[in-house]
Each structure stands twice: as C-alpha cells, then as structure tokens.
mmCIF file of C-alpha atoms in Angstrom:
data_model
loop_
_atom_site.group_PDB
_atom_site.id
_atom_site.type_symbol
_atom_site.label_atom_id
_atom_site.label_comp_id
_atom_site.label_asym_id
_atom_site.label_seq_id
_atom_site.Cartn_x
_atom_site.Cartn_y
_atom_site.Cartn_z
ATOM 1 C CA UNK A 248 104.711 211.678 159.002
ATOM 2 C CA UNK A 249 107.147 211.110 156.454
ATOM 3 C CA UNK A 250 106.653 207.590 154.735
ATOM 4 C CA UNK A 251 110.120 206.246 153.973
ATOM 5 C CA UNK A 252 112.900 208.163 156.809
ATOM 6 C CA UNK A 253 116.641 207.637 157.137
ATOM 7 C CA UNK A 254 119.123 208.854 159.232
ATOM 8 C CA UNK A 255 121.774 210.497 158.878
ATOM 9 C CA UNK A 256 120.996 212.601 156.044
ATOM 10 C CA UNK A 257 125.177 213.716 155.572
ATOM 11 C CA UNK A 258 127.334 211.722 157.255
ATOM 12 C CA UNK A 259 131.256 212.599 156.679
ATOM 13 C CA UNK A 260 133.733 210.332 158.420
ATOM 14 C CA UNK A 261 137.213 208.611 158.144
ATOM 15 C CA UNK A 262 138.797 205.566 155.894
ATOM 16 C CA UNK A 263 138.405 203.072 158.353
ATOM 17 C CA UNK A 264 136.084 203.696 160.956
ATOM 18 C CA UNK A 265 132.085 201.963 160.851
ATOM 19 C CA UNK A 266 128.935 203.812 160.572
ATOM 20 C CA UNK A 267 125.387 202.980 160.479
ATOM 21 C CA UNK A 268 122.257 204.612 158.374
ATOM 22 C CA UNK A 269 119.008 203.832 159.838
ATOM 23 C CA UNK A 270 116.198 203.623 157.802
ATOM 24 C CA UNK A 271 112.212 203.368 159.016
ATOM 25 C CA UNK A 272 109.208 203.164 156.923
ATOM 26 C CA UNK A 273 105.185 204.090 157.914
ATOM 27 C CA UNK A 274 103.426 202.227 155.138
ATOM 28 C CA UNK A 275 103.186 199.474 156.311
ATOM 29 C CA UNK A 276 104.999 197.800 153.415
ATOM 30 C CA UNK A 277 106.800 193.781 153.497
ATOM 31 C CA UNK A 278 110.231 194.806 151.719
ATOM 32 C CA UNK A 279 112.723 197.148 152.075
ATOM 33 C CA UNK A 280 115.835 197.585 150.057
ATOM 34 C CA UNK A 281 118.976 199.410 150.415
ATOM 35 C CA UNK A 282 120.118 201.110 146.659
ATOM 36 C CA UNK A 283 123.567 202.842 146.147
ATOM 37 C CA UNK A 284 123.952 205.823 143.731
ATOM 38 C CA UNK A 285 127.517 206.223 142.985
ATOM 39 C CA UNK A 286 129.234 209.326 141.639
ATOM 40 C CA UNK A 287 127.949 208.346 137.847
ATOM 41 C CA UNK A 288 124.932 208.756 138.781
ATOM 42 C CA UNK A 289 123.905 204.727 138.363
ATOM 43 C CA UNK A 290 120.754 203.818 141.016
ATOM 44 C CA UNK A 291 121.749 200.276 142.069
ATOM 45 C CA UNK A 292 120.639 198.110 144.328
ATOM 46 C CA UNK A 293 122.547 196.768 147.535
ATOM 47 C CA UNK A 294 120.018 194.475 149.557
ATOM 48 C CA UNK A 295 116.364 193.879 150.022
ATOM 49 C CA UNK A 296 114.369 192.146 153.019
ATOM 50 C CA UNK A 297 111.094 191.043 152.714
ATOM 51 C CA UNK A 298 109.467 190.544 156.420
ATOM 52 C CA UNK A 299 112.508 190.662 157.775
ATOM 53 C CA UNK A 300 114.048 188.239 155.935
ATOM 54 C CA UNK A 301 117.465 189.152 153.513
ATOM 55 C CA UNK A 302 116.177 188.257 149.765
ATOM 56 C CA UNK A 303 118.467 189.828 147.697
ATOM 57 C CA UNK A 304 122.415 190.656 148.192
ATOM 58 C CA UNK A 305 124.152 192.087 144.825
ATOM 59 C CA UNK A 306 127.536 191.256 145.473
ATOM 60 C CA UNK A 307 127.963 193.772 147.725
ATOM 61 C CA UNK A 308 131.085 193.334 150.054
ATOM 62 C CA UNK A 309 131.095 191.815 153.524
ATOM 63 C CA UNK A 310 131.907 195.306 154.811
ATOM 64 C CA UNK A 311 128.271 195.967 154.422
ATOM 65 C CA UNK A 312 125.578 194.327 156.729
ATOM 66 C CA UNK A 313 121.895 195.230 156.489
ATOM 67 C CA UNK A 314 119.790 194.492 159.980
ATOM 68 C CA UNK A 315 115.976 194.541 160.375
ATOM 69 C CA UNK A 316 114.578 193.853 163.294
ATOM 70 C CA UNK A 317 111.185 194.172 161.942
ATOM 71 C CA UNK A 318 109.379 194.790 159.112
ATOM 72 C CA UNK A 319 109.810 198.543 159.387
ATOM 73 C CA UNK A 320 113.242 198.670 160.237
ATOM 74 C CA UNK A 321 115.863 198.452 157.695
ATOM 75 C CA UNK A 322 119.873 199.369 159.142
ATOM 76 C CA UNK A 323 122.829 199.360 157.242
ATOM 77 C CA UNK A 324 125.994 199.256 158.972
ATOM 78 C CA UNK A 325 129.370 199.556 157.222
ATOM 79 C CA UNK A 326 132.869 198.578 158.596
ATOM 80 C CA UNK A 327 136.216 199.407 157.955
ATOM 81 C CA UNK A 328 134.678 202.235 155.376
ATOM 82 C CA UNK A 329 137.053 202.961 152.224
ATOM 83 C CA UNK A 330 136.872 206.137 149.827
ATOM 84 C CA UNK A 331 134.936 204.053 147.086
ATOM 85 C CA UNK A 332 132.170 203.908 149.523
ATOM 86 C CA UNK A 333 131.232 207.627 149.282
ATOM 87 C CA UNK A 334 128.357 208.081 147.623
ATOM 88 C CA UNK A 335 124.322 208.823 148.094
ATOM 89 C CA UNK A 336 122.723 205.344 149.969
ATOM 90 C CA UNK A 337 119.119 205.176 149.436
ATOM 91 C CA UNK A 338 116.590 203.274 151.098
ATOM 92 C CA UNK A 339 113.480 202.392 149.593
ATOM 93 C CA UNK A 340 110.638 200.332 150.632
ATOM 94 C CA UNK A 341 107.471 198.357 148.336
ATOM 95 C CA UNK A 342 104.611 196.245 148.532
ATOM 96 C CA UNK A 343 105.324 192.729 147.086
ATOM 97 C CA UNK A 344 104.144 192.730 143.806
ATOM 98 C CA UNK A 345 101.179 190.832 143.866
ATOM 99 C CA UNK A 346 97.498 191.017 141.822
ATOM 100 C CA UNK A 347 96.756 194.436 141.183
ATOM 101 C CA UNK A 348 99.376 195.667 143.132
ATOM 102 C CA UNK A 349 102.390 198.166 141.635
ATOM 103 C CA UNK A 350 105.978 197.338 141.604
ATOM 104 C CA UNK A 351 106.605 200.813 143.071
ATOM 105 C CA UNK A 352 109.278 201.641 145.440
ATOM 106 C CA UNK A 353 108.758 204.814 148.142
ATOM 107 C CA UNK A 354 112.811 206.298 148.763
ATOM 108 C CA UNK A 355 114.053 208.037 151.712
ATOM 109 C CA UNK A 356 115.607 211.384 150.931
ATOM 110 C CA UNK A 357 119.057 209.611 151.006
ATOM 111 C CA UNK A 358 122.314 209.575 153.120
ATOM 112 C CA UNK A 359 125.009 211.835 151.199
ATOM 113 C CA UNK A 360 128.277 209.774 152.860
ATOM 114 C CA UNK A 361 131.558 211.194 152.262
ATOM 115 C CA UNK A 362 134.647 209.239 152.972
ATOM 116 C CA UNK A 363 138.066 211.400 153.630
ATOM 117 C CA UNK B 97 126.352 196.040 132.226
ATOM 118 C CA UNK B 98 124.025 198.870 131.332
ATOM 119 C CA UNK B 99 120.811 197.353 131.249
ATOM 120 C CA UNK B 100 119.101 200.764 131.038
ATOM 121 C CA UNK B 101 120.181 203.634 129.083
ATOM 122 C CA UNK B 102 119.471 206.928 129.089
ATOM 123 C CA UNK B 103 121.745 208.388 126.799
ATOM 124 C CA UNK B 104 120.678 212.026 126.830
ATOM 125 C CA UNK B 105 121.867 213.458 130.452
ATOM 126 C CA UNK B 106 120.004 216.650 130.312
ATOM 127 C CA UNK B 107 116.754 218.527 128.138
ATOM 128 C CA UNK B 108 115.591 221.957 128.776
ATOM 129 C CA UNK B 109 112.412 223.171 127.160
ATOM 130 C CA UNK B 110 110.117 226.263 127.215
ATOM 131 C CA UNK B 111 106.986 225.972 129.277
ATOM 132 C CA UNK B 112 104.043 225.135 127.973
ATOM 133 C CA UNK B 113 106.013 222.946 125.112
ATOM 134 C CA UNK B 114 106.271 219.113 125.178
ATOM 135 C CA UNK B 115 109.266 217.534 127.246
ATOM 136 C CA UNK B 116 110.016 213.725 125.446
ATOM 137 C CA UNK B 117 112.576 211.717 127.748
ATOM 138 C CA UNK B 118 113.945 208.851 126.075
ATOM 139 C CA UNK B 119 115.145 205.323 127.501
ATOM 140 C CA UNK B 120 116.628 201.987 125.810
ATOM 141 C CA UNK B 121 116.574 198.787 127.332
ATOM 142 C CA UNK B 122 118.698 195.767 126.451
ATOM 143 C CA UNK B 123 116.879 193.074 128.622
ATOM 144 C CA UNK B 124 114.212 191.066 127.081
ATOM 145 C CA UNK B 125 112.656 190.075 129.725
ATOM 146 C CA UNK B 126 111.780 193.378 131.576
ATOM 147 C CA UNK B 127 107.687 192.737 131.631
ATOM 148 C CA UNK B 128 107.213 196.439 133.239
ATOM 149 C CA UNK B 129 108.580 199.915 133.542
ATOM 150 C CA UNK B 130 108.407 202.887 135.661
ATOM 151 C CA UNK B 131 109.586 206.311 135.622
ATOM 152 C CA UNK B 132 110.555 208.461 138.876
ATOM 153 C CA UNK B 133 111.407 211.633 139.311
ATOM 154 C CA UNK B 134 114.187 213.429 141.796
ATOM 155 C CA UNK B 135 114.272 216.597 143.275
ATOM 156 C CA UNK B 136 117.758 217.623 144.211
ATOM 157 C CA UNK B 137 118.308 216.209 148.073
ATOM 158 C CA UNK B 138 115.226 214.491 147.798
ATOM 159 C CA UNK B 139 114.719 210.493 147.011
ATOM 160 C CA UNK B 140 113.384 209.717 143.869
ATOM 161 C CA UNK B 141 109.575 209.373 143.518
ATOM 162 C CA UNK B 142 107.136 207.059 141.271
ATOM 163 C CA UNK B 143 105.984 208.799 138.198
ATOM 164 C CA UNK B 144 103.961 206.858 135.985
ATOM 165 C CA UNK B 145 104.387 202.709 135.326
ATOM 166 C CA UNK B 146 103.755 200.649 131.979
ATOM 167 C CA UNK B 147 102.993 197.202 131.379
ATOM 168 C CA UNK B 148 105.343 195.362 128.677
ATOM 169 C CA UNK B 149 102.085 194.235 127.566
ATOM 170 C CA UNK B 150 100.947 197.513 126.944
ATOM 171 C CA UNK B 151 102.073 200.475 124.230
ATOM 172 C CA UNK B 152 100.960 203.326 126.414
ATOM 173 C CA UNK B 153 99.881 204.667 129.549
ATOM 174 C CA UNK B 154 98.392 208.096 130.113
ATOM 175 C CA UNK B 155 98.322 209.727 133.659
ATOM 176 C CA UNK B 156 97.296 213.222 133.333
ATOM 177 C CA UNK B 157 100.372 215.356 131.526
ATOM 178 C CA UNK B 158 102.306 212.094 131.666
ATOM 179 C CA UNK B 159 102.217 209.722 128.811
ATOM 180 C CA UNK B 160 104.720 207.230 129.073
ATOM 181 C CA UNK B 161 104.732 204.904 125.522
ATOM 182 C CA UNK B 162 106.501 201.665 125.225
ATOM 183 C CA UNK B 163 108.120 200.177 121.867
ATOM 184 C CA UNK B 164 108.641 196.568 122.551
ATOM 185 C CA UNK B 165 110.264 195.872 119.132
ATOM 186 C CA UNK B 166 112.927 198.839 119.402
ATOM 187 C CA UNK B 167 113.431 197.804 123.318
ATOM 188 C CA UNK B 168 112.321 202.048 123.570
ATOM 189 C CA UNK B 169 110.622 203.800 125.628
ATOM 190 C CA UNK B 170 109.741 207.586 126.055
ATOM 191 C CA UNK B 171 107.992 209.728 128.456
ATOM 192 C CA UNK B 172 106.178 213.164 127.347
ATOM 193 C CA UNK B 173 105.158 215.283 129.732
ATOM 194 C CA UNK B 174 102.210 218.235 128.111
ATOM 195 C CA UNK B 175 102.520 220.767 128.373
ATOM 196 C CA UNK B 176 105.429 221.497 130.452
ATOM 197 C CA UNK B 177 105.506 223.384 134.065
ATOM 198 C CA UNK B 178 108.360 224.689 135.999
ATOM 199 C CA UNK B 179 107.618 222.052 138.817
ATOM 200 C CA UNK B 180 108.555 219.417 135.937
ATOM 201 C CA UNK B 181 112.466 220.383 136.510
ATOM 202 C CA UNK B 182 113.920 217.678 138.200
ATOM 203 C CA UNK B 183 116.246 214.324 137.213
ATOM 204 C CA UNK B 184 113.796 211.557 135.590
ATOM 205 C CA UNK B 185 114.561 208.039 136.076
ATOM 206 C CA UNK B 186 114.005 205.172 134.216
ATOM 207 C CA UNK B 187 113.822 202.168 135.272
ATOM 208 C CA UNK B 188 112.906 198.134 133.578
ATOM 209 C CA UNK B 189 111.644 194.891 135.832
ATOM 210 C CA UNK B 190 111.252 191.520 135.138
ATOM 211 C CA UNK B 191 109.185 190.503 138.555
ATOM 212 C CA UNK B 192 111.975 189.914 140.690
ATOM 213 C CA UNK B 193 111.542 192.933 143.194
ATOM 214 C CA UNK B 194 115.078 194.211 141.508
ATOM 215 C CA UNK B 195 114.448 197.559 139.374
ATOM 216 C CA UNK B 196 117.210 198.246 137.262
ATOM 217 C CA UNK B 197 117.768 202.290 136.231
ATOM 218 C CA UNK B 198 118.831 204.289 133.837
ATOM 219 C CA UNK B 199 121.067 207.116 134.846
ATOM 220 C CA UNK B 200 118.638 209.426 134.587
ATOM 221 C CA UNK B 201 118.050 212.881 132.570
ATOM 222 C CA UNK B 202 118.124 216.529 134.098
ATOM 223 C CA UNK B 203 115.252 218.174 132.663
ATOM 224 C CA UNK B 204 114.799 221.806 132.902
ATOM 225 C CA UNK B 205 111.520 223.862 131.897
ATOM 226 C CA UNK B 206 112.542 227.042 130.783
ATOM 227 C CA UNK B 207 109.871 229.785 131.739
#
C-alpha cells in the first residue's frame, strides 16, 4: 500500500533508444510532479500536473513528455535518451496548498536511470 | 542559480548530542520552508515545515528555527539517534507548488 510508486526502480539502457517511468499515487492527492536529481546531488523539478492538467514545465527538453491520464497517474516518457539524462527521476505527489493545508510533497523511491 | 544552499555536505555526531543542519536562502520571497530527509534508495520524506512568518517550529526532537534577516535557517535534531543518519534536505517556497532544494547534508550519528 505504498503511497507514492514508480516503476522501474533501475532502468539501464542505450543513447538513443525511449523509455518510460510510470508513476501512481494512493492519496488521493490533485498534483503530481516529476523532479530530477542529477549527479550533484541538486533536487529539481521537471513537470507538475494538477488534475491532470500540465502546470509547470522547467525548461525541460522536448525529449521529455509527462502523460496523466488521471489524477493518479503521472508517466514520463523520454525519447532519443542521451548520457546527460542519467540520473535519479523522482516523482512526487501534494495536496494543493490551500487553508490549513501543508505544502508537502510524498516521493516515490526513485528511478536510478543509467545511460551507456 | 543556487537558490538554496547547503554548504556543509556532511556532519557526524555522537548519539545522544545535538545535530544543527544549516541552510541559506537567497530568495526573498520564499514565505515557507521544509526539511526532508532521505534514506539511501529511498525518496525523500517531509520532516518538519516553518512558516516565514514564524522563528521556530518544534516537532518532537526536531526544531527547525528560521532567521528571516540572515535569509538562515537551521534544523537541530535532540538528542541524536542512529535512525537520524540519513541526507537532510532543505528546501524554500514562495506558493507556487515549485520547492526549490538545497543539496542536501549527509548526517551521520555516531554511536
């Protein structure tokens, strides 16, 4: 009954070929993000969809496309991957901050991708 | 742009001593700030939160204080357990569902 799952947790491929992380979360929460941690160690984030609905995109390049089909749902699929792309892809997912309500995020246990 | 700095990568203390993790900010308008805490192969988890208008917030062990005018703030964690090694994270938001982090600091509790 984990809250915040992704799949794959390694995932070790070639320069060039697409992959997809899937990422599903229990608590029932509106938005779910997509953060990067790169090799020095800086947590950034990628995307976030609130209600299925892409809110924020940091620059990221075209290469990478988030999907959610619902609210629970958050893919991200990657195409033509290079060897800058290795590194740890987190997803998270939050309750809008509203009254009362923390501006916590709940992570997956991350995707460790490794580009050869 | 390193919005969030924590410039000490790693702390080891005894057990049973006080553990003080240190973070700088650079953006005036963060108006709150959290601190999470990873487990290797493990996603980070929620610690303790302050409010910018706040100085301090106490959660058991966890104390996390917040110096507005210095753009600081520290966690202490009292007294120190084993379970406290881990990488602690901070991170600043200004209310636009986009936390910025630190790089975070290994801390390890030395039995």
């Amino acid at each position: 009954d984990t809250a915040v799952s992704q799949t794959p947790k390694y995932l070790v491929t070639q320069m060039g070929n697409d992959k997809s992380i899937k990422c599903e979360q229990n608590l029932g929460h509106d938005t779910m993000y997509w953060y990067k941690q790169d090799s020095k160690k800086f947590l950034k984030i990628m995307f976030s969809y609130n209600n299925k609905e892409l809110i924020i995109n940091e620059t990221v390049p075209n290469r990478f496309s988030p999907k959610s089909p619902d609210k629970a749902h958050l893919n991200l699929h990657i195409n033509s991957l290079e060897l800058g792309d290795s590194a740890v892809y987190f997803c998270a997912s939050s309750q809008v901050r509203g009254e009362g309500a923390d501006e916590k995020l709940f992570f997956g246990s991350g995707t460790q991708l490794s580009v050869l | 742009d390193q919005q969030v700095k924590q410039n000490s990568p790693s702390l080891s203390v005894q057990e049973g001593r006080i553990s003080i993790l240190n973070c700088d900010y650079t953006n005036s308008m963060f108006d709150y700030f959290l601190w999470y805490k990873k487990y290797p192969a493990e996603g980070p988890t929620f610690l303790i939160s302050i409010s910018s208008i706040k100085d301090k917030n106490e959660d058991g062990r966890f104390t996390v204080f917040l110096n507005k005018s210095a753009k600081h703030l520290s966690l202490h964690i009292v007294p120190s357990q084993p379970g406290d090694s881990a990488v602690y994270f901070c991170a600043g938001d200004f209310g636009n569902e986009k936390l910025t982090f630190g790089t975070g600091t290994r801390l390890t509790i030395i039995p």
